[in-house]
PDB file of C-alpha atoms and ligand atoms in Angstrom:
ATOM      1  CA  MET A 897     -10.225 -11.742 -17.768  1.00 62.00           C
ATOM      2  CA  ALA A 898      -7.432 -13.333 -15.418  1.00 78.00           C
ATOM      3  CA  ARG A 899      -7.960 -13.448 -11.372  1.00 93.00           C
ATOM      4  CA  ILE A 900      -6.129 -11.286  -9.143  1.00 97.00           C
ATOM      5  CA  LYS A 901      -3.586 -12.676  -7.458  1.00 98.00           C
ATOM      6  CA  MET A 902      -3.027 -10.588  -3.968  1.00 98.00           C
ATOM      7  CA  VAL A 903      -0.882 -11.073  -0.783  1.00 98.00           C
ATOM      8  CA  ALA A 904      -3.220 -10.136   2.408  1.00 98.00           C
ATOM      9  CA  GLY A 905      -1.622  -9.246   5.419  1.00 98.00           C
ATOM     10  CA  ASN A 906      -3.921  -9.232   8.985  1.00 98.00           C
ATOM     11  CA  TRP A 907      -1.948  -7.803  11.766  1.00 98.00           C
ATOM     12  CA  LYS A 908      -4.722  -8.855  14.319  1.00 98.00           C
ATOM     13  CA  MET A 909      -4.586  -7.494  17.642  1.00 98.00           C
ATOM     14  CA  ASN A 910      -1.072  -6.427  17.290  1.00 98.00           C
ATOM     15  CA  LYS A 911       0.685  -3.176  16.823  1.00 98.00           C
ATOM     16  CA  ASN A 912      -0.391   0.332  18.355  1.00 98.00           C
ATOM     17  CA  LEU A 913      -1.377   3.186  16.279  1.00 98.00           C
ATOM     18  CA  GLN A 914       1.965   4.363  16.152  1.00 98.00           C
ATOM     19  CA  GLU A 915       3.735   1.144  15.529  1.00 98.00           C
ATOM     20  CA  GLY A 916       1.083   0.278  12.435  1.00 98.00           C
ATOM     21  CA  VAL A 917       2.166   3.286  11.019  1.00 98.00           C
ATOM     22  CA  ALA A 918       5.385   2.591  10.818  1.00 98.00           C
ATOM     23  CA  LEU A 919       5.231  -0.326   9.609  1.00 98.00           C
ATOM     24  CA  ALA A 920       2.442   1.087   6.714  1.00 98.00           C
ATOM     25  CA  THR A 921       5.121   3.884   5.792  1.00 98.00           C
ATOM     26  CA  GLU A 922       7.729   1.256   5.859  1.00 98.00           C
ATOM     27  CA  LEU A 923       5.493  -1.096   3.010  1.00 98.00           C
ATOM     28  CA  LYS A 924       4.486   2.209   1.040  1.00 98.00           C
ATOM     29  CA  GLU A 925       8.327   3.000   0.403  1.00 97.00           C
ATOM     30  CA  ALA A 926       8.859  -0.487  -0.411  1.00 97.00           C
ATOM     31  CA  VAL A 927       5.984  -1.701  -2.346  1.00 97.00           C
ATOM     32  CA  LYS A 928       5.734   0.230  -5.604  1.00 93.00           C
ATOM     33  CA  ASN A 929       5.339  -1.709  -8.880  1.00 93.00           C
ATOM     34  CA  PRO A 930       4.193  -5.148  -7.116  1.00 96.00           C
ATOM     35  CA  LYS A 931       3.085  -7.880  -9.245  1.00 95.00           C
ATOM     36  CA  CYS A 932      -0.004  -8.725  -7.248  1.00 97.00           C
ATOM     37  CA  ALA A 933      -2.807  -6.572  -5.401  1.00 98.00           C
ATOM     38  CA  VAL A 934      -1.465  -6.269  -1.650  1.00 98.00           C
ATOM     39  CA  VAL A 935      -3.833  -5.586   1.182  1.00 98.00           C
ATOM     40  CA  ILE A 936      -3.139  -4.783   4.430  1.00 98.00           C
ATOM     41  CA  GLY A 937      -5.773  -5.847   7.480  1.00 98.00           C
ATOM     42  CA  THR A 938      -5.301  -3.699  10.230  1.00 98.00           C
ATOM     43  CA  PRO A 939      -7.313  -3.102  13.909  1.00 98.00           C
ATOM     44  CA  PHE A 940     -10.078  -0.625  13.375  1.00 98.00           C
ATOM     45  CA  ILE A 941      -8.088   2.257  15.340  1.00 98.00           C
ATOM     46  CA  HIS A 942      -5.340   2.206  12.366  1.00 98.00           C
ATOM     47  CA  LEU A 943      -7.438   2.241   9.422  1.00 98.00           C
ATOM     48  CA  ALA A 944      -8.437   5.950   8.711  1.00 98.00           C
ATOM     49  CA  THR A 945      -4.550   7.186   9.481  1.00 98.00           C
ATOM     50  CA  VAL A 946      -3.247   4.257   7.212  1.00 98.00           C
ATOM     51  CA  SER A 947      -6.005   4.845   4.463  1.00 98.00           C
ATOM     52  CA  GLU A 948      -5.039   8.195   4.641  1.00 98.00           C
ATOM     53  CA  LEU A 949      -1.453   7.449   4.388  1.00 98.00           C
ATOM     54  CA  LEU A 950      -1.801   5.098   1.981  1.00 98.00           C
ATOM     55  CA  LYS A 951      -3.848   7.041  -0.649  1.00 97.00           C
ATOM     56  CA  GLY A 952      -2.417   6.664  -4.221  1.00 95.00           C
ATOM     57  CA  SER A 953      -0.036   3.695  -3.268  1.00 97.00           C
ATOM     58  CA  ALA A 954      -0.245   0.406  -4.230  1.00 97.00           C
ATOM     59  CA  ILE A 955      -1.350  -0.823  -1.023  1.00 98.00           C
ATOM     60  CA  LYS A 956      -4.943  -1.387  -0.164  1.00 98.00           C
ATOM     61  CA  VAL A 957      -6.217  -1.635   3.551  1.00 98.00           C
ATOM     62  CA  ALA A 958      -8.893  -3.888   5.267  1.00 99.00           C
ATOM     63  CA  ALA A 959     -10.922  -3.659   8.572  1.00 98.00           C
ATOM     64  CA  GLU A 960     -10.292  -7.351  10.417  1.00 98.00           C
ATOM     65  CA  ASN A 961     -14.534  -7.527  10.882  1.00 98.00           C
ATOM     66  CA  CYS A 962     -17.211  -5.436  10.998  1.00 98.00           C
ATOM     67  CA  ALA A 963     -20.686  -5.000  12.840  1.00 98.00           C
ATOM     68  CA  ASP A 964     -23.624  -7.621  11.875  1.00 98.00           C
ATOM     69  CA  HIS A 965     -26.234  -4.354  12.386  1.00 98.00           C
ATOM     70  CA  GLU A 966     -26.305  -1.406  10.480  1.00 98.00           C
ATOM     71  CA  LYS A 967     -26.408   1.125  13.191  1.00 98.00           C
ATOM     72  CA  GLY A 968     -27.919   1.973  16.348  1.00 98.00           C
ATOM     73  CA  ALA A 969     -27.253   1.063  20.120  1.00 98.00           C
ATOM     74  CA  TYR A 970     -24.805  -1.411  19.998  1.00 98.00           C
ATOM     75  CA  THR A 971     -21.817  -0.292  22.447  1.00 98.00           C
ATOM     76  CA  GLY A 972     -18.727  -0.406  20.965  1.00 98.00           C
ATOM     77  CA  GLU A 973     -19.651  -2.548  17.628  1.00 98.00           C
ATOM     78  CA  ILE A 974     -17.877  -0.374  13.757  1.00 98.00           C
ATOM     79  CA  SER A 975     -20.368  -0.458  11.166  1.00 98.00           C
ATOM     80  CA  ALA A 976     -19.300  -1.792   7.741  1.00 98.00           C
ATOM     81  CA  GLU A 977     -20.340   2.263   6.751  1.00 98.00           C
ATOM     82  CA  MET A 978     -17.913   3.184   8.756  1.00 98.00           C
ATOM     83  CA  VAL A 979     -14.992   1.673   8.293  1.00 98.00           C
ATOM     84  CA  LYS A 980     -15.997   2.288   4.044  1.00 98.00           C
ATOM     85  CA  SER A 981     -16.031   5.915   5.268  1.00 98.00           C
ATOM     86  CA  THR A 982     -12.292   5.677   6.932  1.00 98.00           C
ATOM     87  CA  GLY A 983     -11.163   4.798   3.226  1.00 98.00           C
ATOM     88  CA  ALA A 984     -10.639   1.409   3.678  1.00 98.00           C
ATOM     89  CA  GLU A 985     -11.691  -1.078   0.689  1.00 98.00           C
ATOM     90  CA  TYR A 986     -11.600  -4.302   2.381  1.00 98.00           C
ATOM     91  CA  VAL A 987     -12.611  -6.377   5.306  1.00 99.00           C
ATOM     92  CA  ILE A 988     -12.013  -9.677   6.232  1.00 99.00           C
ATOM     93  CA  LEU A 989     -15.125 -11.579   7.230  1.00 98.00           C
ATOM     94  CA  GLY A 990     -15.352 -14.952   8.802  1.00 98.00           C
ATOM     95  CA  HIS A 991     -11.551 -15.904  10.409  1.00 98.00           C
ATOM     96  CA  SER A 992     -11.734 -18.914  12.305  1.00 97.00           C
ATOM     97  CA  GLU A 993     -10.766 -16.341  15.690  1.00 97.00           C
ATOM     98  CA  ARG A 994     -14.140 -14.774  15.378  1.00 98.00           C
ATOM     99  CA  ARG A 995     -16.051 -18.113  14.548  1.00 98.00           C
ATOM    100  CA  GLN A 996     -13.915 -19.647  17.188  1.00 97.00           C
ATOM    101  CA  TYR A 997     -13.354 -16.758  20.467  1.00 97.00           C
ATOM    102  CA  TYR A 998     -16.576 -14.557  19.491  1.00 98.00           C
ATOM    103  CA  ALA A 999     -18.968 -17.332  18.714  1.00 97.00           C
ATOM    104  CA  GLU A1000     -19.584 -15.682  15.136  1.00 98.00           C
ATOM    105  CA  SER A1001     -22.606 -18.279  13.393  1.00 98.00           C
ATOM    106  CA  TYR A1002     -23.107 -18.282   9.226  1.00 98.00           C
ATOM    107  CA  ALA A1003     -25.937 -16.082   9.572  1.00 98.00           C
ATOM    108  CA  MET A1004     -24.275 -13.811  11.509  1.00 98.00           C
ATOM    109  CA  LEU A1005     -21.561 -13.905   9.126  1.00 98.00           C
ATOM    110  CA  GLU A1006     -24.026 -13.501   6.183  1.00 98.00           C
ATOM    111  CA  ALA A1007     -25.826 -10.192   7.627  1.00 98.00           C
ATOM    112  CA  LYS A1008     -21.942  -8.986   7.795  1.00 98.00           C
ATOM    113  CA  VAL A1009     -21.028  -9.567   4.477  1.00 98.00           C
ATOM    114  CA  ARG A1010     -23.800  -8.737   2.986  1.00 98.00           C
ATOM    115  CA  LEU A1011     -23.621  -5.170   5.333  1.00 98.00           C
ATOM    116  CA  ALA A1012     -19.972  -4.964   3.793  1.00 98.00           C
ATOM    117  CA  LEU A1013     -21.278  -5.204   0.200  1.00 98.00           C
ATOM    118  CA  ALA A1014     -24.124  -2.804   0.409  1.00 98.00           C
ATOM    119  CA  ASN A1015     -21.599  -0.509   1.788  1.00 98.00           C
ATOM    120  CA  GLY A1016     -18.892  -0.945  -1.176  1.00 98.00           C
ATOM    121  CA  LEU A1017     -16.666  -2.758   0.918  1.00 98.00           C
ATOM    122  CA  LYS A1018     -14.543  -6.137  -0.710  1.00 98.00           C
ATOM    123  CA  VAL A1019     -14.577  -9.062   1.422  1.00 98.00           C
ATOM    124  CA  ILE A1020     -11.877 -11.716   2.099  1.00 98.00           C
ATOM    125  CA  PHE A1021     -14.165 -14.311   3.251  1.00 98.00           C
ATOM    126  CA  CYS A1022     -12.221 -16.955   5.502  1.00 98.00           C
ATOM    127  CA  ILE A1023     -13.088 -20.799   5.653  1.00 98.00           C
ATOM    128  CA  GLY A1024     -10.957 -23.767   7.168  1.00 98.00           C
ATOM    129  CA  GLU A1025     -11.274 -27.029   9.246  1.00 97.00           C
ATOM    130  CA  ILE A1026     -10.018 -27.376  12.487  1.00 96.00           C
ATOM    131  CA  LYS A1027      -7.314 -30.034  13.328  1.00 94.00           C
ATOM    132  CA  GLU A1028     -10.300 -32.950  14.449  1.00 95.00           C
ATOM    133  CA  GLU A1029     -11.893 -32.038  11.283  1.00 96.00           C
ATOM    134  CA  ARG A1030      -9.197 -32.537   8.866  1.00 95.00           C
ATOM    135  CA  GLU A1031      -8.408 -36.146  10.987  1.00 94.00           C
ATOM    136  CA  ALA A1032     -11.747 -36.954  10.205  1.00 96.00           C
ATOM    137  CA  GLY A1033     -11.390 -36.809   6.236  1.00 96.00           C
ATOM    138  CA  GLN A1034     -14.109 -33.500   6.852  1.00 97.00           C
ATOM    139  CA  GLN A1035     -12.712 -30.538   5.577  1.00 97.00           C
ATOM    140  CA  ASN A1036     -14.600 -30.618   2.332  1.00 98.00           C
ATOM    141  CA  GLU A1037     -17.989 -30.997   4.272  1.00 98.00           C
ATOM    142  CA  VAL A1038     -16.436 -28.205   6.315  1.00 98.00           C
ATOM    143  CA  VAL A1039     -15.543 -25.646   3.539  1.00 98.00           C
ATOM    144  CA  LYS A1040     -18.550 -26.469   1.878  1.00 98.00           C
ATOM    145  CA  ALA A1041     -20.621 -25.638   4.982  1.00 98.00           C
ATOM    146  CA  GLN A1042     -19.242 -22.512   5.463  1.00 98.00           C
ATOM    147  CA  LEU A1043     -19.606 -21.294   1.966  1.00 98.00           C
ATOM    148  CA  GLU A1044     -23.363 -22.386   1.760  1.00 98.00           C
ATOM    149  CA  GLY A1045     -23.950 -20.735   5.288  1.00 98.00           C
ATOM    150  CA  SER A1046     -23.440 -17.900   4.562  1.00 98.00           C
ATOM    151  CA  VAL A1047     -22.115 -16.449   1.049  1.00 98.00           C
ATOM    152  CA  PHE A1048     -24.038 -18.647  -1.330  1.00 98.00           C
ATOM    153  CA  GLY A1049     -26.908 -16.909  -1.114  1.00 98.00           C
ATOM    154  CA  LEU A1050     -25.181 -13.773  -2.588  1.00 98.00           C
ATOM    155  CA  SER A1051     -26.142 -12.937  -6.295  1.00 98.00           C
ATOM    156  CA  ALA A1052     -23.403 -13.488  -8.854  1.00 98.00           C
ATOM    157  CA  GLU A1053     -22.826  -9.461  -9.262  1.00 97.00           C
ATOM    158  CA  GLU A1054     -22.294  -9.333  -5.749  1.00 98.00           C
ATOM    159  CA  TRP A1055     -20.102 -12.708  -5.543  1.00 98.00           C
ATOM    160  CA  LYS A1056     -17.674 -10.019  -7.856  1.00 97.00           C
ATOM    161  CA  ASN A1057     -16.772  -8.546  -4.886  1.00 98.00           C
ATOM    162  CA  ILE A1058     -16.026 -11.788  -2.362  1.00 98.00           C
ATOM    163  CA  VAL A1059     -11.725 -13.214  -1.969  1.00 98.00           C
ATOM    164  CA  LEU A1060     -11.969 -16.443  -0.708  1.00 98.00           C
ATOM    165  CA  ALA A1061      -9.067 -17.282   2.003  1.00 98.00           C
ATOM    166  CA  TYR A1062      -8.479 -20.980   3.145  1.00 98.00           C
ATOM    167  CA  GLU A1063      -7.023 -21.435   6.245  1.00 97.00           C
ATOM    168  CA  PRO A1064      -7.146 -24.640   8.099  1.00 97.00           C
ATOM    169  CA  VAL A1065      -7.439 -24.056  11.619  1.00 95.00           C
ATOM    170  CA  TRP A1066      -4.570 -26.337  12.357  1.00 94.00           C
ATOM    171  CA  ALA A1067      -1.989 -24.272  10.559  1.00 93.00           C
ATOM    172  CA  ILE A1068      -2.622 -20.632  11.757  1.00 92.00           C
ATOM    173  CA  GLY A1069      -0.184 -19.639  13.891  1.00 89.00           C
ATOM    174  CA  THR A1070       1.284 -22.517  14.728  1.00 89.00           C
ATOM    175  CA  GLY A1071       4.280 -23.088  12.344  1.00 84.00           C
ATOM    176  CA  LEU A1072       2.385 -26.030  10.559  1.00 86.00           C
ATOM    177  CA  THR A1073       1.263 -25.581   6.820  1.00 87.00           C
ATOM    178  CA  ALA A1074      -0.523 -27.427   5.291  1.00 89.00           C
ATOM    179  CA  THR A1075       1.963 -28.736   2.040  1.00 94.00           C
ATOM    180  CA  PRO A1076       1.074 -27.406  -1.270  1.00 95.00           C
ATOM    181  CA  GLU A1077      -0.473 -30.635  -2.279  1.00 96.00           C
ATOM    182  CA  GLN A1078      -3.200 -30.232   0.931  1.00 95.00           C
ATOM    183  CA  ALA A1079      -3.646 -26.716   0.173  1.00 97.00           C
ATOM    184  CA  GLN A1080      -3.982 -27.080  -3.730  1.00 98.00           C
ATOM    185  CA  GLU A1081      -6.552 -30.136  -3.426  1.00 98.00           C
ATOM    186  CA  ILE A1082      -8.786 -28.102  -1.197  1.00 98.00           C
ATOM    187  CA  HIS A1083      -8.653 -25.266  -3.407  1.00 98.00           C
ATOM    188  CA  ALA A1084      -9.226 -26.746  -6.144  1.00 98.00           C
ATOM    189  CA  TYR A1085     -12.482 -28.450  -4.257  1.00 98.00           C
ATOM    190  CA  ILE A1086     -13.213 -24.963  -3.308  1.00 98.00           C
ATOM    191  CA  ARG A1087     -13.122 -23.499  -6.392  1.00 98.00           C
ATOM    192  CA  SER A1088     -15.094 -26.507  -8.056  1.00 98.00           C
ATOM    193  CA  LEU A1089     -18.087 -25.927  -5.551  1.00 98.00           C
ATOM    194  CA  VAL A1090     -17.809 -22.080  -6.247  1.00 98.00           C
ATOM    195  CA  ALA A1091     -18.152 -23.512 -10.249  1.00 98.00           C
ATOM    196  CA  GLU A1092     -21.343 -25.438  -9.383  1.00 98.00           C
ATOM    197  CA  LYS A1093     -23.281 -22.446  -7.772  1.00 98.00           C
ATOM    198  CA  TYR A1094     -22.550 -19.051 -10.170  1.00 98.00           C
ATOM    199  CA  GLY A1095     -20.418 -21.101 -13.274  1.00 98.00           C
ATOM    200  CA  LYS A1096     -16.939 -22.269 -14.157  1.00 98.00           C
ATOM    201  CA  GLU A1097     -16.112 -18.390 -15.701  1.00 97.00           C
ATOM    202  CA  ALA A1098     -17.311 -17.130 -12.182  1.00 98.00           C
ATOM    203  CA  ALA A1099     -15.124 -19.538 -10.492  1.00 98.00           C
ATOM    204  CA  GLU A1100     -12.078 -18.994 -12.664  1.00 98.00           C
ATOM    205  CA  ASP A1101     -12.271 -15.301 -11.600  1.00 98.00           C
ATOM    206  CA  THR A1102     -12.688 -16.092  -7.940  1.00 98.00           C
ATOM    207  CA  THR A1103      -9.741 -15.170  -6.080  1.00 98.00           C
ATOM    208  CA  ILE A1104      -8.677 -18.056  -3.302  1.00 98.00           C
ATOM    209  CA  LEU A1105      -5.903 -17.440  -0.900  1.00 98.00           C
ATOM    210  CA  TYR A1106      -4.181 -19.675   1.632  1.00 97.00           C
ATOM    211  CA  GLY A1107      -3.663 -18.396   4.632  1.00 97.00           C
ATOM    212  CA  GLY A1108      -1.951 -20.334   8.183  1.00 95.00           C
ATOM    213  CA  SER A1109       1.817 -19.978   8.662  1.00 93.00           C
ATOM    214  CA  CYS A1110       2.057 -19.184   5.003  1.00 95.00           C
ATOM    215  CA  ASN A1111       5.666 -17.282   5.329  1.00 96.00           C
ATOM    216  CA  GLU A1112       8.591 -15.779   3.497  1.00 96.00           C
ATOM    217  CA  LYS A1113      10.476 -19.318   3.363  1.00 96.00           C
ATOM    218  CA  ASN A1114       6.568 -21.564   1.788  1.00 96.00           C
ATOM    219  CA  ALA A1115       4.792 -19.269   0.448  1.00 97.00           C
ATOM    220  CA  ALA A1116       6.565 -19.472  -3.561  1.00 97.00           C
ATOM    221  CA  GLU A1117       5.805 -23.274  -3.072  1.00 97.00           C
ATOM    222  CA  LEU A1118       2.768 -22.388  -1.904  1.00 97.00           C
ATOM    223  CA  PHE A1119       1.741 -19.930  -4.757  1.00 97.00           C
ATOM    224  CA  ALA A1120       3.313 -21.860  -7.536  1.00 97.00           C
ATOM    225  CA  CYS A1121      -0.137 -24.082  -7.116  1.00 98.00           C
ATOM    226  CA  PRO A1122      -2.713 -23.611 -10.012  1.00 97.00           C
ATOM    227  CA  ASP A1123      -5.418 -22.848  -7.424  1.00 98.00           C
ATOM    228  CA  ILE A1124      -3.902 -21.041  -5.108  1.00 98.00           C
ATOM    229  CA  ASP A1125      -3.866 -17.269  -5.987  1.00 98.00           C
ATOM    230  CA  GLY A1126      -1.819 -15.736  -3.124  1.00 98.00           C
ATOM    231  CA  GLY A1127      -1.889 -15.824   0.668  1.00 98.00           C
ATOM    232  CA  LEU A1128      -3.754 -13.987   3.522  1.00 98.00           C
ATOM    233  CA  ILE A1129      -0.303 -13.448   6.330  1.00 98.00           C
ATOM    234  CA  GLY A1130      -0.523 -13.576  10.073  1.00 97.00           C
ATOM    235  CA  GLY A1131       2.693 -13.009  11.651  1.00 97.00           C
ATOM    236  CA  ALA A1132       4.930 -12.701   8.852  1.00 97.00           C
ATOM    237  CA  ALA A1133       2.514  -9.438   7.915  1.00 98.00           C
ATOM    238  CA  LEU A1134       4.102  -8.025  10.983  1.00 98.00           C
ATOM    239  CA  VAL A1135       7.343  -7.562   9.784  1.00 98.00           C
ATOM    240  CA  ALA A1136       8.210  -5.838   6.765  1.00 98.00           C
ATOM    241  CA  GLU A1137      11.359  -7.717   5.394  1.00 98.00           C
ATOM    242  CA  LYS A1138       8.912 -10.766   5.609  1.00 98.00           C
ATOM    243  CA  PHE A1139       5.465  -9.398   4.297  1.00 98.00           C
ATOM    244  CA  LEU A1140       7.902  -7.779   1.379  1.00 98.00           C
ATOM    245  CA  ALA A1141       9.614 -10.932   0.540  1.00 98.00           C
ATOM    246  CA  ILE A1142       5.932 -12.995   0.191  1.00 98.00           C
ATOM    247  CA  ILE A1143       4.908  -9.916  -2.006  1.00 98.00           C
ATOM    248  CA  ALA A1144       7.842 -10.588  -4.214  1.00 97.00           C
ATOM    249  CA  ALA A1145       6.767 -14.146  -4.289  1.00 96.00           C
ATOM    250  CA  ARG A1146       3.584 -13.976  -5.422  1.00 94.00           C
TER     251      ARG A1146
HETATM  252  P1  PGA B1246      -0.649 -17.075  10.892  1.00 58.46           P
HETATM  253  O1  PGA B1246      -1.857 -16.360  10.362  1.00 58.46           O
HETATM  254  O2  PGA B1246       0.021 -16.878   9.423  1.00 58.46           O
HETATM  255  O3  PGA B1246      -0.208 -16.098  11.885  1.00 58.46           O
HETATM  256  O4  PGA B1246      -0.381 -17.801  10.703  1.00 58.46           O
HETATM  257  C1  PGA B1246      -2.855 -16.479   9.405  1.00 58.46           C
HETATM  258  C2  PGA B1246      -4.544 -15.672  10.040  1.00 58.46           C
HETATM  259  O5  PGA B1246      -4.776 -16.259  10.366  1.00 58.46           O
HETATM  260  O6  PGA B1246      -4.938 -15.080   8.557  1.00 58.46           O
END
């Protein structure tokens, strides 16, 4: 089984409902027979409307977060089950902005991942080092700890619903992209960790996306690397032409 190639957007906290519907509509018209899986990650408020709009299309919908509890008295939180009920199929978890600004710990992320999987969602799980860690040559240790801390406790069966996204924090929204060589090197290392844990076949089937200032100009070069299966796109996913060009590059 060849692993799935994917281009996923992460809108973050951008676009009100009307703007989001307009962008999703534009994408729906343009994305007919993509050569890869296409996912858009939207704020919670868009999920139901955009999932309905994209039903039967080539584009899948992702939430950008979900709660670390099943249900109950957690004012303002959105559970994995609620996300699933909107028609969304994926959830992005472990994004560096969640880790950094909302203090999401390894244990909290593990709880979120387990709840997401238990509710039938697929997970795009983000890992990546900060600038100081890269400068100190610690990137491998960092991604290993992030995987061991939150997702390497999953069963082999559960692992089939995990997509990884390597996103060096120093490259997110900064215009600084990892070079294809830097990205390929760590993607290959990540795949080797998956192989140690789940076996070579599972590692070969695992989709590993690159994220961090990936855009319509650099996508083709990054995607040409053997262990880079696609991209998780922030800023460039907010403009239809750019996102479409990245999909075409995959
Ligand atoms: P960026 O964001 O493409 O704007 O750098 C990527 C991400 O955070 O997923």
